[in-house]
Structure formats: structure tokens, C-alpha cells
Short mmCIF file of C-alpha atoms and ligand atoms in Angstrom, two decimals:
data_model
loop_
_atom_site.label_atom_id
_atom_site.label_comp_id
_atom_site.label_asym_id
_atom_site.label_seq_id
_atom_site.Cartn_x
_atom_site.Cartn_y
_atom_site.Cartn_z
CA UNK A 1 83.35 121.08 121.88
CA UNK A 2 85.29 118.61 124.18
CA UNK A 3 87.35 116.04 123.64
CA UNK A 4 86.27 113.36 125.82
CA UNK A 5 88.55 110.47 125.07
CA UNK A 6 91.86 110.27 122.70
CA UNK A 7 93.67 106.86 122.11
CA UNK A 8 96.48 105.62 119.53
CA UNK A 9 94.97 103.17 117.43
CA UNK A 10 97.28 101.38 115.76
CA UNK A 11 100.54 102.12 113.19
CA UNK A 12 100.06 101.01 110.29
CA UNK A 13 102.55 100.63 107.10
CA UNK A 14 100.38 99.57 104.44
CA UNK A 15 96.76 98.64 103.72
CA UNK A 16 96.33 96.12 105.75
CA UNK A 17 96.83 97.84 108.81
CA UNK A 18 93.94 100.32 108.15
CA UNK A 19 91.19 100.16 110.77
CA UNK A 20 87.88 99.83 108.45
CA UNK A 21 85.27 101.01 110.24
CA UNK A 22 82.87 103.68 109.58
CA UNK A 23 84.62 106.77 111.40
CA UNK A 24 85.08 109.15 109.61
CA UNK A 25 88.97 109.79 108.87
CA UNK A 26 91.17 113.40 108.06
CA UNK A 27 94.58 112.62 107.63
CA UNK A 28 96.98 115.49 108.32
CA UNK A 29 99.93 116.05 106.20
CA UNK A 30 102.91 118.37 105.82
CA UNK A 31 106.48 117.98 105.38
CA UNK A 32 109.32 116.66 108.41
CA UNK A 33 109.23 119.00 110.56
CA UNK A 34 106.09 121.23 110.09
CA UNK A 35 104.34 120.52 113.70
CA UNK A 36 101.84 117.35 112.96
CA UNK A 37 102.36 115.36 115.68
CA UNK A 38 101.90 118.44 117.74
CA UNK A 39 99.11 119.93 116.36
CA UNK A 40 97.58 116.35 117.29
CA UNK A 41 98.72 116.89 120.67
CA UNK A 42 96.90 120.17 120.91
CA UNK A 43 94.10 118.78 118.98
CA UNK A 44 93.53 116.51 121.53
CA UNK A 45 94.59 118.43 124.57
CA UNK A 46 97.68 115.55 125.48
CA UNK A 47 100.89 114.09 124.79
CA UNK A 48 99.19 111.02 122.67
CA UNK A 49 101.68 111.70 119.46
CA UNK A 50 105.48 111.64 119.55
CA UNK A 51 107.21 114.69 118.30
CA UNK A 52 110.53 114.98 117.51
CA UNK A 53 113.03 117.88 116.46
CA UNK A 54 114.89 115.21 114.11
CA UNK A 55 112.91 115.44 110.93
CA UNK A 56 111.78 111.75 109.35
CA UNK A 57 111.49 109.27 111.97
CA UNK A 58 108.34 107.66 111.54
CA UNK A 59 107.56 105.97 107.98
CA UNK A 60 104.33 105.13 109.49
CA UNK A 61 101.03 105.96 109.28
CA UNK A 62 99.04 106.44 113.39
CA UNK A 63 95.83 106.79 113.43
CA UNK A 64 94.62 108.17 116.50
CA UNK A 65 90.69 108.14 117.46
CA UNK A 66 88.99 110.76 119.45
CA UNK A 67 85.79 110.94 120.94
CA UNK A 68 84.07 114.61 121.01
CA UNK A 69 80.85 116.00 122.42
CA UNK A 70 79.06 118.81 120.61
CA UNK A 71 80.01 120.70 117.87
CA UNK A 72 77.99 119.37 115.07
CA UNK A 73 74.76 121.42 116.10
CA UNK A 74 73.20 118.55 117.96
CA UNK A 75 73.71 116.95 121.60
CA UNK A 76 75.53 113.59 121.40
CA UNK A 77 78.63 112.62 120.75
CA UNK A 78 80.65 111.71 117.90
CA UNK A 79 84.01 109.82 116.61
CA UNK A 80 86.49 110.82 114.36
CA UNK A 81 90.03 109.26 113.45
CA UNK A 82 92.64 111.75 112.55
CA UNK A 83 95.75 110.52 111.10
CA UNK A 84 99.55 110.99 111.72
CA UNK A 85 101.04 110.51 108.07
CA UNK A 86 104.72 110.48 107.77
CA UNK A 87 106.29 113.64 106.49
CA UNK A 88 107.96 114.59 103.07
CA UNK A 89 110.78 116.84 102.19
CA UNK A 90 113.07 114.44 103.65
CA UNK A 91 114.17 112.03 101.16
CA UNK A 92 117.74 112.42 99.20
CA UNK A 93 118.53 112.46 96.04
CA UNK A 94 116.08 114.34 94.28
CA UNK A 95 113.00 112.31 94.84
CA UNK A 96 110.53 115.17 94.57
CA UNK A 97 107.58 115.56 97.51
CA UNK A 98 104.63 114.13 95.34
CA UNK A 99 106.56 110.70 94.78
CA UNK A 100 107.89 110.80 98.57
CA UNK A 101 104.32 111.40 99.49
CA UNK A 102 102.43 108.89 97.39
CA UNK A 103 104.89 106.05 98.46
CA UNK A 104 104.22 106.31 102.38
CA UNK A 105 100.66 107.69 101.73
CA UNK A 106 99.38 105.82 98.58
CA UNK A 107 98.21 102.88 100.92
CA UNK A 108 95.92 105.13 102.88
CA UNK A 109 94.40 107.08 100.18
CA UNK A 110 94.06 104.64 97.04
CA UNK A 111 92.55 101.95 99.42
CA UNK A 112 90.51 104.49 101.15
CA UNK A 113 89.14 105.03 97.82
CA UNK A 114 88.25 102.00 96.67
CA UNK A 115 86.27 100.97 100.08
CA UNK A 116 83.11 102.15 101.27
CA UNK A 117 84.69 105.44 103.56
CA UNK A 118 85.75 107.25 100.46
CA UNK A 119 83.42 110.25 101.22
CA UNK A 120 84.42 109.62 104.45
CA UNK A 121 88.07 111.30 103.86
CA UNK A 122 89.50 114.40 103.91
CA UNK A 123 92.81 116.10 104.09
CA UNK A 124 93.98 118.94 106.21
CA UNK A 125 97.68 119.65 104.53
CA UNK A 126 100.21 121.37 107.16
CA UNK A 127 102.59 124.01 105.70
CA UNK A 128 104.92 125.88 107.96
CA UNK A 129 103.65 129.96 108.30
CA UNK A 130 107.40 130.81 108.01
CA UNK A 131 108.06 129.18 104.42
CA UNK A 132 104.66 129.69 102.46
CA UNK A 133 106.36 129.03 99.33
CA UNK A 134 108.20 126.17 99.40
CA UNK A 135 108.45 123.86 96.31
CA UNK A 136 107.96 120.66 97.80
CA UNK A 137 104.72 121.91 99.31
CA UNK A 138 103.50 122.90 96.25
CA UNK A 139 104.13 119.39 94.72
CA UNK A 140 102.41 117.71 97.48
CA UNK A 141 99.40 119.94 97.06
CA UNK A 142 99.26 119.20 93.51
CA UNK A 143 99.18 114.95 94.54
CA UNK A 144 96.84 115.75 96.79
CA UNK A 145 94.36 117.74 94.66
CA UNK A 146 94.77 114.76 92.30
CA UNK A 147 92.67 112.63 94.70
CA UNK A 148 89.78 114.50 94.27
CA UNK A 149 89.58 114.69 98.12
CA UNK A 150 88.30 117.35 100.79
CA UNK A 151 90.97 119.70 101.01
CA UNK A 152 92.15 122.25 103.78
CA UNK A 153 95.17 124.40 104.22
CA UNK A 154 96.60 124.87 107.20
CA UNK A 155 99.57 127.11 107.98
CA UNK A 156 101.52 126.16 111.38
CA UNK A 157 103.75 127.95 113.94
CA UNK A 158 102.15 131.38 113.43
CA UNK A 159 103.31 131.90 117.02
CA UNK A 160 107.33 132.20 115.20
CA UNK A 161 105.60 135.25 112.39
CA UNK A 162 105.95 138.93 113.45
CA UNK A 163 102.59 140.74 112.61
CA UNK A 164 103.66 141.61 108.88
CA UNK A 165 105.16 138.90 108.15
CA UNK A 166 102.05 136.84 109.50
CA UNK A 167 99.47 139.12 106.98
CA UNK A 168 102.58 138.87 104.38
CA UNK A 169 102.79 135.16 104.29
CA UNK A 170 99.42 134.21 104.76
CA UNK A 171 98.49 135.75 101.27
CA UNK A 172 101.51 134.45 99.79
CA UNK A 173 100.20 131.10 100.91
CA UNK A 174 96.54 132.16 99.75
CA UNK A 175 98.10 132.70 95.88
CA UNK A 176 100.16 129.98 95.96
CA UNK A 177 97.69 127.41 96.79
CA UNK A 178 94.89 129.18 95.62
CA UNK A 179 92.80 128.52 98.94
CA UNK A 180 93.06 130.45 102.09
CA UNK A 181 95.03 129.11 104.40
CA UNK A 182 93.92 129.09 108.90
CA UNK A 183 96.86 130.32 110.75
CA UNK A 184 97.19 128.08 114.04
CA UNK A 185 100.15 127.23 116.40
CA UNK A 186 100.48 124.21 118.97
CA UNK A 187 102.57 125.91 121.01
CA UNK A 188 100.05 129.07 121.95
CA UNK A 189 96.60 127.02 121.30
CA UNK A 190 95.58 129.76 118.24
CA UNK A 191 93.20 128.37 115.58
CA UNK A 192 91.92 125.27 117.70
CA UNK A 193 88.77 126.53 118.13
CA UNK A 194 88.40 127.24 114.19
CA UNK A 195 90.14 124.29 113.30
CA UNK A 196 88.05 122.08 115.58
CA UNK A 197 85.18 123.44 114.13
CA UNK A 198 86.80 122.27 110.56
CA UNK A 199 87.16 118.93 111.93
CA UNK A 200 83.50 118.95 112.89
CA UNK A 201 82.06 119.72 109.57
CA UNK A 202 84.00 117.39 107.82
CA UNK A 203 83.09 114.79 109.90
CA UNK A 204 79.40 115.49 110.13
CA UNK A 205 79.40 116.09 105.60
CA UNK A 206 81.41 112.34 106.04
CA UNK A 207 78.49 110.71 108.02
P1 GTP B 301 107.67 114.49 111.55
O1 GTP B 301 106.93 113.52 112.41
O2 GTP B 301 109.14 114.29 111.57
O3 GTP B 301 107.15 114.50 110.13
O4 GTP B 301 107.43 115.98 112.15
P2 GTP B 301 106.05 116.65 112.59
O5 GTP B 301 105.43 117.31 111.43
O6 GTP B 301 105.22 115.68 113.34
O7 GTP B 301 106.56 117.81 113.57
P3 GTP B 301 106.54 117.84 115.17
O8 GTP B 301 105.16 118.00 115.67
O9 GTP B 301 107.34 116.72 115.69
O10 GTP B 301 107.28 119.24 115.45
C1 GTP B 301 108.56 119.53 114.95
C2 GTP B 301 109.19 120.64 115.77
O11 GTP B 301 108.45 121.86 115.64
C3 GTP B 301 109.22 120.35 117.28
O12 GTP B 301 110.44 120.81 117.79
C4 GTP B 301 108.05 121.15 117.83
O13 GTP B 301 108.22 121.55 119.15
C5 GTP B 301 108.01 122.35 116.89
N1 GTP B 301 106.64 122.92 116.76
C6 GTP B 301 105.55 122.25 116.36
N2 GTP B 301 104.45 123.05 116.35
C7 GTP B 301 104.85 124.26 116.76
C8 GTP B 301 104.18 125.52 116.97
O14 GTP B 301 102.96 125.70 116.77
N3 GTP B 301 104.95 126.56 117.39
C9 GTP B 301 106.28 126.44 117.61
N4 GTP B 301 106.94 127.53 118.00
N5 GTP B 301 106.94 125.27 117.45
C10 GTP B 301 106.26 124.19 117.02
MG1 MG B 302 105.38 113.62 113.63
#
């Protein structure tokens, strides 16, 4: 597989500002902090997402649209968007992950659903290898399964885990969630291949 072309679409705050066409779309989420705009980055093999080491500064949603050849079994090449949503696990006062989550990510999802893409949409939900059992995680896992959507773990910065605590966590993530979860790290390019062959099947079932 290679990505041939990556570009920010747009930012986009509410429904409106969805693109609506039919490219397929996986949304990555995760809490502040957990490496999304970096896994993008390595996704797509360039700086196209900003990343930050102060948690919570976008409240946006970025969709950014990438152009691949191969992959799906066939020559040719295909389109998917993935989006940036903005993390949870940031808000004060007690405002637990599920509501933080539905309020910047409602938009996306609930009008996703009601258009024509709904089988178009899937979710790949970011978790950080070093905290596999975090509460707020396991709230946002629980909105998310509530969609009904495509659903795949992924546990980032396995590049920071020791090789216990890497088998260790990765089941603890495994019974938490209940779904096993692909170790991958930006920062030493581990799991792209498998997750870009993730990305590929979704967006071939989505087409
Ligand atoms: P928000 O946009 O605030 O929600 O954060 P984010 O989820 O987009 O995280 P981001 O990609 O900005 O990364 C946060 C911090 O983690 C940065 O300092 C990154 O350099 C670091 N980081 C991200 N991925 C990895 C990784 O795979 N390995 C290591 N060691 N560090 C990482
Ligand atoms: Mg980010």
C-alpha cells in the first residue's frame, strides 16, 4: 500500500461542516493526549496534523483525505477520509468521558447516521498502551458501542512498554474492552502495516 496524496480537508465544529461525499470515513478517537494527531502523521507518512504536548487544544473535528494505491486486493486506487476528533479526559468538573465525547463528537456520528454514509463509518478508538485501564476510556467505549458502529481498538505508544508490561497490558486491555486490542507506536512506525491493512478493509466493507 502507498499513500499517494494526503490533504487537510476542512475543520469542522458541527454538522454543517461535514464534507458529504461518498468516501468512506474512520474517525479516530482517544483521550488528550493519547497520540491521534500523530498516528495520522504516521498514517500518512507527513506532518499534515498538529500535535501538541498540551492536552485539549482543538475542539474541532479535521478531516483529512488520503489517496492510497493497493491494498484492497485489486489494482486501482482508492479514497478514504480519516478523522481528527477532539480528545476527552480533559474537561473539569466531573463531566465524565461519554458526555465530553458525545458533545464534540455527536455532530459527526448522529448526522453520519442519519445520511446515506452510515455504513460508510467506522471507529478506530486510541487508548494509551501504558494506562489500559483507565475509567474514562472505558466510558467512551461504552458511547461508542452505543452507535452500533464498526469498532477497533487500538493501543498507542507501545514503543514507552517494556516487554512484560507490553504482553501484561495488552490483555488487560483485551478483558477490559472485551476485543483485542493492535499495539502500534508513531514514533517507531510498529503496527502501520497491520493497521493500514485495517483501514483497507473497512473502507473496501464501506464501498
Ligand atoms: P489532542 O489533540 O490534544 O487530543 O492529542 P492527540 O491525541 O492528538 O496526541 P498527539 O498526537 O498530539 O500526541 C501527544 C504527545 O504524545 C506528543 O508529545 C507526542 O509526541 C507523543 N506521542 C504520540 N504518539 C507517540 C508514540 O507512538 N510514541 C511516543 N513515545 N510518543 C508519542
Ligand atoms: Mg491531536
Amino acid at each position: 500500500m502507498k499513500v499517494l496524496a494526503a490533504d487537510f480537508v476542512t475543520s469542522a465544529a458541527r454538522a454543517e461542516g461535514i464534507p458529504r461525499d461518498d468516501v468512506p470515513r474512520i474517525a479516530l478517537a482517544g483521550r488528550s493526549n493519547v497520540g491521534k494527531s500523530s498516528l495520522l502523521n504516521a498514517l500518512c507518512r507527513s506532518k499534515i496534523a498538529r500535535t501538541s504536548a498540551a492536552p485539549g487544544k482543538t475542539r474541532l473535528l479535521n478531516f483529512y483525505r488520503l489517496t492510497v494505491e493497493g491494498g484492497l486486493g485489486q489494482a486501482g486506487t482508492w479514497r478514504v477520509y480519516l478523522v481528527d476528533l477532539p480528545g476527552y479526559g480533559y474537561a473539569r468538573g466531573g463531566e465524565s468521558a461519554a458526555a465530553e465525547l458525545a458533545a464534540v463528537s455527536e455532530a459527526y456520528f448522529y448526522d453520519d447516521r442519519a445520511s446515506r454514509l452510515t455504513r460508510a463509518s467506522a471507529v478506530l478508538h486510541l487508548v494509551d498502551a501504558r494506562h489500559p485501564d483507565m475509567v474514562s476510556d472505558q466510558e467512551a467505549a461504552g458511547w461508542l458501542a452505543g452507535l452500533g458502529l464498526v469498532r477497533h481498538l487500538v493501543a498507542t505508544k507501545i514503543d514507552k512498554l517494556s516487554r512484560s508490561e507490553r504482553v501484561k497490558n495488552l490483555r488487560t486491555l483485551e478483558t477490559t474492552f472485551a476485543m483485542p486490542a493492535l499495539p502500534v507506536s508513531a514514533a517507531s512506525g510498529e503496527g502501520m502495516d497491520e493497521l493500514w491493512r485495517t483501514i483497507a478493509r473497512l473502507a473496501r466493507t464501506a464501498q
